[in-house]
mmCIF file with all atom_site columns, C-alpha atoms in Angstrom:
data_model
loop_
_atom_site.group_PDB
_atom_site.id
_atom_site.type_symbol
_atom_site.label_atom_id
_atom_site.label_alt_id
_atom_site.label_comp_id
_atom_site.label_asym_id
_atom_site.label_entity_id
_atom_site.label_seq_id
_atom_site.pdbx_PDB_ins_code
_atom_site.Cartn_x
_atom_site.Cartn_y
_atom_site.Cartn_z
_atom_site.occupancy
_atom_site.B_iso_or_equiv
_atom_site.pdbx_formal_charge
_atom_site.auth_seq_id
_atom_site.auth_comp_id
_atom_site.auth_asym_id
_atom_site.auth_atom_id
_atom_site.pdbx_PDB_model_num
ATOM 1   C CA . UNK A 1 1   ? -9.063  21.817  -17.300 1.00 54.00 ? 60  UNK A CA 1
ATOM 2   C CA . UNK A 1 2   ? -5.424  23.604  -16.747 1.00 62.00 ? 61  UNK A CA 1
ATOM 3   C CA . UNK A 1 3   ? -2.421  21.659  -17.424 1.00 69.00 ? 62  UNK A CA 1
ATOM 4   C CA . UNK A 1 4   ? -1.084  20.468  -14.313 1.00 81.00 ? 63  UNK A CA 1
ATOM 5   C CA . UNK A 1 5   ? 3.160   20.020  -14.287 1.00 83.00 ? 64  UNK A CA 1
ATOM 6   C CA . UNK A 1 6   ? 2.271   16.815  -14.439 1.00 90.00 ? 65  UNK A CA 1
ATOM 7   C CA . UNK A 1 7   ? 0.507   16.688  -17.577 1.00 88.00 ? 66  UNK A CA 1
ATOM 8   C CA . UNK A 1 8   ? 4.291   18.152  -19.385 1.00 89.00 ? 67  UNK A CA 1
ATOM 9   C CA . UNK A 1 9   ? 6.314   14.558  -17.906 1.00 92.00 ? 68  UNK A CA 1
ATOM 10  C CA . UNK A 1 10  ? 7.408   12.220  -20.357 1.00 93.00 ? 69  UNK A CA 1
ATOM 11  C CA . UNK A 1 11  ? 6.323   9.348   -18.086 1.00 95.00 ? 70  UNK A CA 1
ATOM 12  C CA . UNK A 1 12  ? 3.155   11.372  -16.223 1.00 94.00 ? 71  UNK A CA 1
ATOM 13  C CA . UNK A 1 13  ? 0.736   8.042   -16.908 1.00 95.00 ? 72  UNK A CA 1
ATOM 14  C CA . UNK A 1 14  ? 3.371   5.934   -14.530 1.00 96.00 ? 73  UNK A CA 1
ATOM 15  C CA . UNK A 1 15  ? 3.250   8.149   -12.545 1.00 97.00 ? 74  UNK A CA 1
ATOM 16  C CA . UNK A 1 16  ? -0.238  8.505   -12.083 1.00 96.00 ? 75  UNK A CA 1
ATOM 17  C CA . UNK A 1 17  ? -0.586  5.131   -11.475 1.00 96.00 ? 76  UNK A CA 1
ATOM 18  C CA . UNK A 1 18  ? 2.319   4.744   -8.497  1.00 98.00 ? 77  UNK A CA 1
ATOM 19  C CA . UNK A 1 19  ? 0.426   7.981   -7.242  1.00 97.00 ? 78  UNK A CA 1
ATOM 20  C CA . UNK A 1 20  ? -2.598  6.106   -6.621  1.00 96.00 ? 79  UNK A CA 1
ATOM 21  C CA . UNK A 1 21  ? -0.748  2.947   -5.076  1.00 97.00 ? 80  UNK A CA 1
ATOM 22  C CA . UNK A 1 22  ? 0.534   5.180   -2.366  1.00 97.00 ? 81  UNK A CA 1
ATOM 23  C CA . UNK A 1 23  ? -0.098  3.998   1.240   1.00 96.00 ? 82  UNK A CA 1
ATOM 24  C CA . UNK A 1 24  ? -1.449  7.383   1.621   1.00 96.00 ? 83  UNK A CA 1
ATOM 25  C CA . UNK A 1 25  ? -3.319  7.970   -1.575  1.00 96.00 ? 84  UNK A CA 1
ATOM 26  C CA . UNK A 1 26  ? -4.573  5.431   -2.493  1.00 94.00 ? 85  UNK A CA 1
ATOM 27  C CA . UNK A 1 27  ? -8.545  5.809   -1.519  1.00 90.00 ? 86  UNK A CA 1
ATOM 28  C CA . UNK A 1 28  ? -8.427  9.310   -3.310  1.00 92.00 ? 87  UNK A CA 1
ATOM 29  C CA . UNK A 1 29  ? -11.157 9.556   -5.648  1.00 91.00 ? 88  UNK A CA 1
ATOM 30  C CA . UNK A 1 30  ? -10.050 10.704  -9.391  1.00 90.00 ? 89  UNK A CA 1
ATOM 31  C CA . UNK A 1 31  ? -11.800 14.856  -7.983  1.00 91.00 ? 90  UNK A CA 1
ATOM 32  C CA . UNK A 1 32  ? -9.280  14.639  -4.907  1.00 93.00 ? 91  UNK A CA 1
ATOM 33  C CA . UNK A 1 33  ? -6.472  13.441  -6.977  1.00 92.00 ? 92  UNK A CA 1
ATOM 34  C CA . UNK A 1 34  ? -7.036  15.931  -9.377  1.00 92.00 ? 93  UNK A CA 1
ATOM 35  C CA . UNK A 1 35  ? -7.542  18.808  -6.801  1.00 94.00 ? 94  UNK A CA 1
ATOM 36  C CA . UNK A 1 36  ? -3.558  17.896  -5.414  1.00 96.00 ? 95  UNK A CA 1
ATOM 37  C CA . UNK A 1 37  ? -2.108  16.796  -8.361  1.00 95.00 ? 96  UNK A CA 1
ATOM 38  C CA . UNK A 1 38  ? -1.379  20.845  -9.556  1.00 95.00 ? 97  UNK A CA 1
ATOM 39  C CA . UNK A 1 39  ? 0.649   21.179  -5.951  1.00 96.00 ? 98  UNK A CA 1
ATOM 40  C CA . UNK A 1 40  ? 3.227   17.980  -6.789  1.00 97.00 ? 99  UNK A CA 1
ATOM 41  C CA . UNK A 1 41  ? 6.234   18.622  -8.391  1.00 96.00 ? 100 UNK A CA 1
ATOM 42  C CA . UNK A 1 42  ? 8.363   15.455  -9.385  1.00 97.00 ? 101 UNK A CA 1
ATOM 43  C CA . UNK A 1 43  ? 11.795  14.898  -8.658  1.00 96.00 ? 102 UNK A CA 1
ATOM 44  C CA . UNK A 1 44  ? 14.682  12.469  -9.826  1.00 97.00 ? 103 UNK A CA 1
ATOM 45  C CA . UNK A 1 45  ? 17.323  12.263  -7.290  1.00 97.00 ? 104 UNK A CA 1
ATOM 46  C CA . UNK A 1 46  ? 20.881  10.596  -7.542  1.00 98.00 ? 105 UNK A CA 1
ATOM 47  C CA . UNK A 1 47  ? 22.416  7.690   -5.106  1.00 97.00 ? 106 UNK A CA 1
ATOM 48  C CA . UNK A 1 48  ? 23.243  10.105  -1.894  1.00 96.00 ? 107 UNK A CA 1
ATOM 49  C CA . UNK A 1 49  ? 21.374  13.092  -2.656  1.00 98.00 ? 108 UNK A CA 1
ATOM 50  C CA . UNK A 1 50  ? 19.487  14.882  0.047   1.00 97.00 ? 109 UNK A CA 1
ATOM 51  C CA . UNK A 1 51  ? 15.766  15.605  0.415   1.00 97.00 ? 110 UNK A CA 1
ATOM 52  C CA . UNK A 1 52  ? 16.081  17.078  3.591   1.00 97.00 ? 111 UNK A CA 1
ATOM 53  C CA . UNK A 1 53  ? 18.621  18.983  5.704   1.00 97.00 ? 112 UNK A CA 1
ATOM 54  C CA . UNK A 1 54  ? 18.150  17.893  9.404   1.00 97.00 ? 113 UNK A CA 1
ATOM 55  C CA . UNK A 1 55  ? 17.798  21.196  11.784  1.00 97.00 ? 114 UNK A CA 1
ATOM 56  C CA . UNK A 1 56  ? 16.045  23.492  8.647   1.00 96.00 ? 115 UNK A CA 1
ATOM 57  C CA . UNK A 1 57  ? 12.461  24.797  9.219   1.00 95.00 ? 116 UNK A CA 1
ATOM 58  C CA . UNK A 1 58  ? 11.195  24.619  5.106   1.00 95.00 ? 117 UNK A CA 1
ATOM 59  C CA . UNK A 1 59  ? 9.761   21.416  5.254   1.00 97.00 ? 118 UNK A CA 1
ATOM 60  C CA . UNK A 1 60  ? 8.472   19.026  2.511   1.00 98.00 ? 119 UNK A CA 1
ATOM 61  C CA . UNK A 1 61  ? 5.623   16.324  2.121   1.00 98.00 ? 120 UNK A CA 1
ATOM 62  C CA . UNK A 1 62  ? 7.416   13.210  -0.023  1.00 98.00 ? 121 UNK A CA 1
ATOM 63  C CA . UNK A 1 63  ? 5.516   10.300  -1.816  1.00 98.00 ? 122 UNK A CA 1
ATOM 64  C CA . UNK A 1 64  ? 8.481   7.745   -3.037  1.00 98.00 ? 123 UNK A CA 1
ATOM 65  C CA . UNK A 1 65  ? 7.705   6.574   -6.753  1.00 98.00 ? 124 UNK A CA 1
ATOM 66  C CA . UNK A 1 66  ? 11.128  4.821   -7.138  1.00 98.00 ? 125 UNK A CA 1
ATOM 67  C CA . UNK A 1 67  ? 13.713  4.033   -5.388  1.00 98.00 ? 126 UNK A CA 1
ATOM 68  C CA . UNK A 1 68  ? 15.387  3.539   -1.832  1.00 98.00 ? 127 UNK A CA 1
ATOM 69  C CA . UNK A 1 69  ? 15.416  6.575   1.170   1.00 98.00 ? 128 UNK A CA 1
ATOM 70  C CA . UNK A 1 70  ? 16.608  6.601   4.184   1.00 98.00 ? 129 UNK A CA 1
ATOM 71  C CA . UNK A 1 71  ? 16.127  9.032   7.331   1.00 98.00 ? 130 UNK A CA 1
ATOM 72  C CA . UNK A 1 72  ? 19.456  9.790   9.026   1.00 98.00 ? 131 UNK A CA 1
ATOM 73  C CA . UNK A 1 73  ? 20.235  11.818  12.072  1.00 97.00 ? 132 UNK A CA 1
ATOM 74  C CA . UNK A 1 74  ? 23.569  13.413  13.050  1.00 95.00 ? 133 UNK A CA 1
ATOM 75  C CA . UNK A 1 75  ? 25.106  14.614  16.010  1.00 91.00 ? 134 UNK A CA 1
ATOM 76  C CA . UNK A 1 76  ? 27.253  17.486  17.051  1.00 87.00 ? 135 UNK A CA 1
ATOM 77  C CA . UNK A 1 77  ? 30.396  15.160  16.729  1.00 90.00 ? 136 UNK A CA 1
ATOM 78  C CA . UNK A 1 78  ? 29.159  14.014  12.958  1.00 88.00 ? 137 UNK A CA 1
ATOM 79  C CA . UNK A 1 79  ? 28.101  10.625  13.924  1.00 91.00 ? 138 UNK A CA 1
ATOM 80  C CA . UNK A 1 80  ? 25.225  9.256   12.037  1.00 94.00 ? 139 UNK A CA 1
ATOM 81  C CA . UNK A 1 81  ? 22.350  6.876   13.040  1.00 96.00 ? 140 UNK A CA 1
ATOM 82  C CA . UNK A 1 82  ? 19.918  5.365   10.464  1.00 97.00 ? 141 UNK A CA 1
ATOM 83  C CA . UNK A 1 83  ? 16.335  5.277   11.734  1.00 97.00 ? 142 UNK A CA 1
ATOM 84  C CA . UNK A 1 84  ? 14.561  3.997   8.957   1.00 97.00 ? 143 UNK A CA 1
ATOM 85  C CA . UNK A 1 85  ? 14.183  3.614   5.042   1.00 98.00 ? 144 UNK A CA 1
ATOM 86  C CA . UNK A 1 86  ? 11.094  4.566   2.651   1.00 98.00 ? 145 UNK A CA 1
ATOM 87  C CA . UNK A 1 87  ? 10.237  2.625   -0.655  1.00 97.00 ? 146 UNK A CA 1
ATOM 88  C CA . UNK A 1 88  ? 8.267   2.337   -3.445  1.00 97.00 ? 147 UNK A CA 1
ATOM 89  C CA . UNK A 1 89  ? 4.320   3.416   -2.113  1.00 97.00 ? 148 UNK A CA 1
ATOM 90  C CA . UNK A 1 90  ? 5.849   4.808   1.196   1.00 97.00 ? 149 UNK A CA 1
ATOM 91  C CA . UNK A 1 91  ? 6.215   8.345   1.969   1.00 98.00 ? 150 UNK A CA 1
ATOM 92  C CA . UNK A 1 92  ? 8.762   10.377  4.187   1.00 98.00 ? 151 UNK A CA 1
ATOM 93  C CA . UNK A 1 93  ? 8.043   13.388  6.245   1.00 98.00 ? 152 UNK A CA 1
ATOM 94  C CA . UNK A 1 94  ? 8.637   15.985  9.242   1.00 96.00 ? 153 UNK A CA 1
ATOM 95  C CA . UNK A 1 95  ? 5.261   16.669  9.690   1.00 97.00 ? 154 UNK A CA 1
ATOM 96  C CA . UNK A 1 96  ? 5.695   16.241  13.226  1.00 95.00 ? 155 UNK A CA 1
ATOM 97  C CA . UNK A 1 97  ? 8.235   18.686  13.392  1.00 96.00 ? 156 UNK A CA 1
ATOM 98  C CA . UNK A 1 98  ? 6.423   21.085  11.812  1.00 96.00 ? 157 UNK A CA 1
ATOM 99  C CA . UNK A 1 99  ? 3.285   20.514  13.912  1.00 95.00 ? 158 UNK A CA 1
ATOM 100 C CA . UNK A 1 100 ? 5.833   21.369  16.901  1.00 96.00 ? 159 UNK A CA 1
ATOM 101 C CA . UNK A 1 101 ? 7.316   23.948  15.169  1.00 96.00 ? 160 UNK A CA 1
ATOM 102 C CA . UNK A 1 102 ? 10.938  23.067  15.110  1.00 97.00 ? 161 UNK A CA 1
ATOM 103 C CA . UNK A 1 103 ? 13.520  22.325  12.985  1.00 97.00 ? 162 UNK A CA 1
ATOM 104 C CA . UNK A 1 104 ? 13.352  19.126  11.571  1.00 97.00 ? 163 UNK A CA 1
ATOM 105 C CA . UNK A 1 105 ? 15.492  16.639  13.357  1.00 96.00 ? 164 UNK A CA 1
ATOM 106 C CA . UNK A 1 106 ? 17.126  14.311  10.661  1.00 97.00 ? 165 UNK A CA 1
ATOM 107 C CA . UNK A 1 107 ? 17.724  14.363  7.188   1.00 98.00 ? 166 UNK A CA 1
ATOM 108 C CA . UNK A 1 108 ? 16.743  12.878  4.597   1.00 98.00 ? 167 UNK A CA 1
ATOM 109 C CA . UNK A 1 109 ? 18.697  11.172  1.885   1.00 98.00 ? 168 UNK A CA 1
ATOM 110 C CA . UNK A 1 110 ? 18.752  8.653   -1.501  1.00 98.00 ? 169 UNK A CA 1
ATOM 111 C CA . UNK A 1 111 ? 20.465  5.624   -0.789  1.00 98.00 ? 170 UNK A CA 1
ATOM 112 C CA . UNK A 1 112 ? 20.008  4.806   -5.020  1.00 97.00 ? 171 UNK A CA 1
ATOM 113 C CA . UNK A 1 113 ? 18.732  6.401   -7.155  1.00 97.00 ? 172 UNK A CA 1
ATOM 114 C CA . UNK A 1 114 ? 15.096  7.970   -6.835  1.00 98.00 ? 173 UNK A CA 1
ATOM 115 C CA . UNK A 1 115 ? 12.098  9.567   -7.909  1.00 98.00 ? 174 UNK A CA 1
ATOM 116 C CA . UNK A 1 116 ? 9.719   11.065  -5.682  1.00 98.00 ? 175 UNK A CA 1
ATOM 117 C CA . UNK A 1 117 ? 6.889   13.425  -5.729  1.00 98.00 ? 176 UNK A CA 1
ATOM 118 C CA . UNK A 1 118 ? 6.427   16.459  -3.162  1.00 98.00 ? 177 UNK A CA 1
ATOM 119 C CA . UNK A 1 119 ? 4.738   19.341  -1.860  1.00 97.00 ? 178 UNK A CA 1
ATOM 120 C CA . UNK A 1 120 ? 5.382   22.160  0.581   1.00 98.00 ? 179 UNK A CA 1
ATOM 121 C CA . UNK A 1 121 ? 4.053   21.277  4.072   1.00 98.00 ? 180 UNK A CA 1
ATOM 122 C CA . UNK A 1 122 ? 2.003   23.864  4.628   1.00 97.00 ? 181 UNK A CA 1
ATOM 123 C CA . UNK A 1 123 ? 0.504   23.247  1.066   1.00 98.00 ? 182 UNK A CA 1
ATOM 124 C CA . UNK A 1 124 ? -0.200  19.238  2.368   1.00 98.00 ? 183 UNK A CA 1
ATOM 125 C CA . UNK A 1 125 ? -1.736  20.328  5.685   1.00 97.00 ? 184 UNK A CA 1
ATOM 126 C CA . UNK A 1 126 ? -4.238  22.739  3.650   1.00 97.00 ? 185 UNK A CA 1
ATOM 127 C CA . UNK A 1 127 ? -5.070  19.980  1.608   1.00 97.00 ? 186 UNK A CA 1
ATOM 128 C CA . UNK A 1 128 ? -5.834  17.473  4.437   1.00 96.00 ? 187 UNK A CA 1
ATOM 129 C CA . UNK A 1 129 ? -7.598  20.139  6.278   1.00 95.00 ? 188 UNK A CA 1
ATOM 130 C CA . UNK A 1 130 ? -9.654  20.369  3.237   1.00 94.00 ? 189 UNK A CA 1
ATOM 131 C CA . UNK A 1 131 ? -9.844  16.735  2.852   1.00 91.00 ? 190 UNK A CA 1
ATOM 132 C CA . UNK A 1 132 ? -10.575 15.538  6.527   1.00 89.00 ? 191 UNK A CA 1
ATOM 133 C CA . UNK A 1 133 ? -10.455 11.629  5.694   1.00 86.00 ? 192 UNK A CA 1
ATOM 134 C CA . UNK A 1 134 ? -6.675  11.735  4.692   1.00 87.00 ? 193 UNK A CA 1
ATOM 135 C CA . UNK A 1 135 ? -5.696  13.632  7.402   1.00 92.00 ? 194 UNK A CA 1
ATOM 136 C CA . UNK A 1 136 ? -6.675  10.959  9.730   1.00 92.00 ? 195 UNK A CA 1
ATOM 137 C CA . UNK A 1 137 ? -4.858  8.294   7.062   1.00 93.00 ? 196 UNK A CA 1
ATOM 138 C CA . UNK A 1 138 ? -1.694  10.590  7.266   1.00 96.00 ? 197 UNK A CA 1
ATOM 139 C CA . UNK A 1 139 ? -1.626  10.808  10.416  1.00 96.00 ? 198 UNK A CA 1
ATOM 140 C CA . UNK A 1 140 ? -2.160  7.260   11.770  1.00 95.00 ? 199 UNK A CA 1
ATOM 141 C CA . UNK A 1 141 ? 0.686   6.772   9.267   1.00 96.00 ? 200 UNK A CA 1
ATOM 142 C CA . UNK A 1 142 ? 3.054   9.142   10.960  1.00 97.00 ? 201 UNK A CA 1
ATOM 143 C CA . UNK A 1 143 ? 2.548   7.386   14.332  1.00 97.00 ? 202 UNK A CA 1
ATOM 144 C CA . UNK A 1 144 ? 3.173   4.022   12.840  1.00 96.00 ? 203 UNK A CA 1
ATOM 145 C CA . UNK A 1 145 ? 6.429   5.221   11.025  1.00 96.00 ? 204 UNK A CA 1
ATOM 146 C CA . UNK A 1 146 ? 7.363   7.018   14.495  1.00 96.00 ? 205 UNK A CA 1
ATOM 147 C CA . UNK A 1 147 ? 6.805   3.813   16.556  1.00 97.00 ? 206 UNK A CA 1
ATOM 148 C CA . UNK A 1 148 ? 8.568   1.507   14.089  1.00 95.00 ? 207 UNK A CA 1
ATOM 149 C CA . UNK A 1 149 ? 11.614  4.202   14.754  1.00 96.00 ? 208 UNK A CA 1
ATOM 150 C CA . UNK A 1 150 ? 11.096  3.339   18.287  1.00 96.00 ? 209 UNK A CA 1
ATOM 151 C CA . UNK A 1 151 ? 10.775  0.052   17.973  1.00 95.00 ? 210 UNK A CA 1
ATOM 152 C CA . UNK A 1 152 ? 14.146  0.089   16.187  1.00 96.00 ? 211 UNK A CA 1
ATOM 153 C CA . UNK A 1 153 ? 16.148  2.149   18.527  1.00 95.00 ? 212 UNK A CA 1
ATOM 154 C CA . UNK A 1 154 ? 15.374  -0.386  21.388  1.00 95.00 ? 213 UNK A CA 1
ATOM 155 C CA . UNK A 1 155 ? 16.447  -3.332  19.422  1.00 94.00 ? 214 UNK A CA 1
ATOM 156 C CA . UNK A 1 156 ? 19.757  -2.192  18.536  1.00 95.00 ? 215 UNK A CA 1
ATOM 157 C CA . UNK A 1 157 ? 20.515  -2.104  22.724  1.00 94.00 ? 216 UNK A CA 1
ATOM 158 C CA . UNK A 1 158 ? 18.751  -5.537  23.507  1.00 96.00 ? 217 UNK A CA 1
ATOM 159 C CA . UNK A 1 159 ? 19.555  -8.024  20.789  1.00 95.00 ? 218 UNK A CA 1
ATOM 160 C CA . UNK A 1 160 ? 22.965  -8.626  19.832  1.00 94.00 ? 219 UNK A CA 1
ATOM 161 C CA . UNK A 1 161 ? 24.525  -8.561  16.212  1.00 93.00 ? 220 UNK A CA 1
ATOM 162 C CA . UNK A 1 162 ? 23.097  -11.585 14.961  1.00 93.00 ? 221 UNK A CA 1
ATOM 163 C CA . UNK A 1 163 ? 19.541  -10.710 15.999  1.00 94.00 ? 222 UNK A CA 1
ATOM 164 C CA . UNK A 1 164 ? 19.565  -7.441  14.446  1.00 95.00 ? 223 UNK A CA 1
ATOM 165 C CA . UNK A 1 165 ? 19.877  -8.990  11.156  1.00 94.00 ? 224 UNK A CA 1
ATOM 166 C CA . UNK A 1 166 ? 17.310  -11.345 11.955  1.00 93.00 ? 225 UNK A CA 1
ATOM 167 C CA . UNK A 1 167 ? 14.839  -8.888  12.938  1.00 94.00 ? 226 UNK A CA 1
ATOM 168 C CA . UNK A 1 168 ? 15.902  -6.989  9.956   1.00 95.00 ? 227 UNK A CA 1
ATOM 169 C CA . UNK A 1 169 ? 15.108  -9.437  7.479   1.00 93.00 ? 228 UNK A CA 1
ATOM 170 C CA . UNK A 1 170 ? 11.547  -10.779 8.999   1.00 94.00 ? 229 UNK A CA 1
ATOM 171 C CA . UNK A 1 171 ? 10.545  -7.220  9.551   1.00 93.00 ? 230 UNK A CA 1
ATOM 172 C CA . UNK A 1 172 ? 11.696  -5.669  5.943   1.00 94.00 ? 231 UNK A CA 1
ATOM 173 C CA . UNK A 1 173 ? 12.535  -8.946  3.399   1.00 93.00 ? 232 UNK A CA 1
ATOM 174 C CA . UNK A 1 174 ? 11.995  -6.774  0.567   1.00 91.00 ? 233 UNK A CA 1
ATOM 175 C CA . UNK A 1 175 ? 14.416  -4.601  1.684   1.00 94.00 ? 234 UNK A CA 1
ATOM 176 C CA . UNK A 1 176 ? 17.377  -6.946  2.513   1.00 86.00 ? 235 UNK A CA 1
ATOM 177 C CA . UNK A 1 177 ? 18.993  -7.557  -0.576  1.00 87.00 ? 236 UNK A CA 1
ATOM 178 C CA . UNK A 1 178 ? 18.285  -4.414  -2.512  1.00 93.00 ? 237 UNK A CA 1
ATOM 179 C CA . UNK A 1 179 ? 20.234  -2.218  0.697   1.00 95.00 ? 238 UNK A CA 1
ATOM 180 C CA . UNK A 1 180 ? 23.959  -1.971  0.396   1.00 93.00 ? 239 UNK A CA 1
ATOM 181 C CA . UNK A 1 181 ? 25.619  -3.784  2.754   1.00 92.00 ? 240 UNK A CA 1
ATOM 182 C CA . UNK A 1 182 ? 27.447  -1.099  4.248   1.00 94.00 ? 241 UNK A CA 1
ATOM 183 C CA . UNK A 1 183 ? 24.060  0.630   4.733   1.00 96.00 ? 242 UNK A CA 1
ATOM 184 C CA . UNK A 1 184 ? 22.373  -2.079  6.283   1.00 96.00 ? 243 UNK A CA 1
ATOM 185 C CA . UNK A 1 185 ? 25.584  -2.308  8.468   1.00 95.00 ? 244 UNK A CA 1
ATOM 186 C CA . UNK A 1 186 ? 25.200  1.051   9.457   1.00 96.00 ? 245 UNK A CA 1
ATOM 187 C CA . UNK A 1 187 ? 21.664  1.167   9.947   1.00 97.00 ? 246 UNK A CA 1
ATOM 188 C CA . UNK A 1 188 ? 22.333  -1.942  12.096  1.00 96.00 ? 247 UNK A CA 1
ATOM 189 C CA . UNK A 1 189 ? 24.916  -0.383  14.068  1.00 95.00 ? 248 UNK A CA 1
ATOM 190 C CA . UNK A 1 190 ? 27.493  -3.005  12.763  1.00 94.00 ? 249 UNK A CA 1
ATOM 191 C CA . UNK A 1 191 ? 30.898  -2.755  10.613  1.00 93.00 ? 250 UNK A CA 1
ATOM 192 C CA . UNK A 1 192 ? 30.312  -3.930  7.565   1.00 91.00 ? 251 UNK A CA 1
ATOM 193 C CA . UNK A 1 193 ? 33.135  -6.008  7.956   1.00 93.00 ? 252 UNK A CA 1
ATOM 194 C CA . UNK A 1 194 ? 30.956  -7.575  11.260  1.00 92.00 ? 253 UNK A CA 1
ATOM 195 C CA . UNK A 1 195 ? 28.628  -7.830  9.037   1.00 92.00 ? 254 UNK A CA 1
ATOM 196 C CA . UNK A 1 196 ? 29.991  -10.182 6.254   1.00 91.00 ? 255 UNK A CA 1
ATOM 197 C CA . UNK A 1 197 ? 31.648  -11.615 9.234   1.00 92.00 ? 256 UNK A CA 1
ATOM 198 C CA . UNK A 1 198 ? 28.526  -13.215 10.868  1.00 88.00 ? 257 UNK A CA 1
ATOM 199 C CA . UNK A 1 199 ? 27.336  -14.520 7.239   1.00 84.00 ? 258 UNK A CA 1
ATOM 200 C CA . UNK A 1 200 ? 30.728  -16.056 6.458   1.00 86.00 ? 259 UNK A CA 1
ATOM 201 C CA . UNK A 1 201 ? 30.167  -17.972 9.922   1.00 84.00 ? 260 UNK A CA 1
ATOM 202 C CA . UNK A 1 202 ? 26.732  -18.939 8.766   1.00 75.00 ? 261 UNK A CA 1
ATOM 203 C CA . UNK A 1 203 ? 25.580  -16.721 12.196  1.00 72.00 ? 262 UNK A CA 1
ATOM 204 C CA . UNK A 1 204 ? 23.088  -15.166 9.455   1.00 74.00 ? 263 UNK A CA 1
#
């Protein structure tokens, strides 16, 4: 068997297992693991490094290992929206943007410090068209990530401060106390100073 890059990581038997725990991978049989595991190369990002520029056309597939992202769009006067965070078993993507063929339309950044695994797009979409089942797993995933964006955006213009949080933490509890505030603020579209603000008050 050739050595995959895998094979050369200190920690390649974690790894292997948080591979296989993926909300994606995880029905791959030990032949179709094997057949993508030569494609992933594994990464160890900082707090507030970027994945992904928003409006570039080289795109990436990205299973997280470790860590907190977070998907971030900007506009033309530098203003930046959250639209959602990936964790430990999730994944993070512009397939749909390349499917379109357009530049991707957010970034993608580490809000701590991380460790994911990737693979060119067009390396990913070989695979699945290779390996039909996931393709239909991968997708229905995209469309459930897309609508939970959705879902998001709407909240922050009919609930008010205090039922953001609230929807927050019944939607994502494992997320609420490892964000930063300031990110959850942001991602919120609060001040952080709102923020502590409504729990001093006991509002949340």
């Amino acid at each position: 068997m050739i050595a995959t890059p895998l094979d050369k990581h200190a920690e390649r038997n974690i790894i292997r297992v948080q591979l296989k725990q993926n909300i994606v991978l995880k029905e791959m049989t030990d032949a179709e693991r094997n057949a993508l595991e030569p494609h992933l190369t594994v990464v160890d990002c900082n707090k507030g490094d970027s994945l992904l520029h928003q409006g570039v056309h080289e795109m990436e597939q990205y299973f997280v290992l470790d860590g907190l992202l977070e998907r971030v769009v900007t506009n033309a006067d530098a203003k930046e929206m959250i639209l959602r965070f990936a964790s430990e078993r999730d994944i993070e993507t512009s397939y749909a943007a390349w499917r379109l063929n357009t530049p991707t339309p957010y970034s993608i950044m580490c809000v701590t410090k991380a460790r994911v695994a990737k693979l060119p797009m067009l390396t990913w979409v070989d695979f699945m068209d290779q390996h039909p089942k996931f393709k239909a797993t991968f997708e229905y995933e995209v469309m459930r990530l897309m609508s939970d964006v959705l879902a998001h955006t709407i909240t922050l213009h009919l609930l008010d401060a205090p039922g953001r949080v609230h929807r927050f933490e019944r939607k994502h509890p494992e997320l609420a106390e490892r964000l930063p505030k300031k990110v959850l603020a942001s991602y919120l579209n609060l001040s952080a100073e709102t923020l502590s603000r409504l729990k001093q008050r006991g509002k949340i």
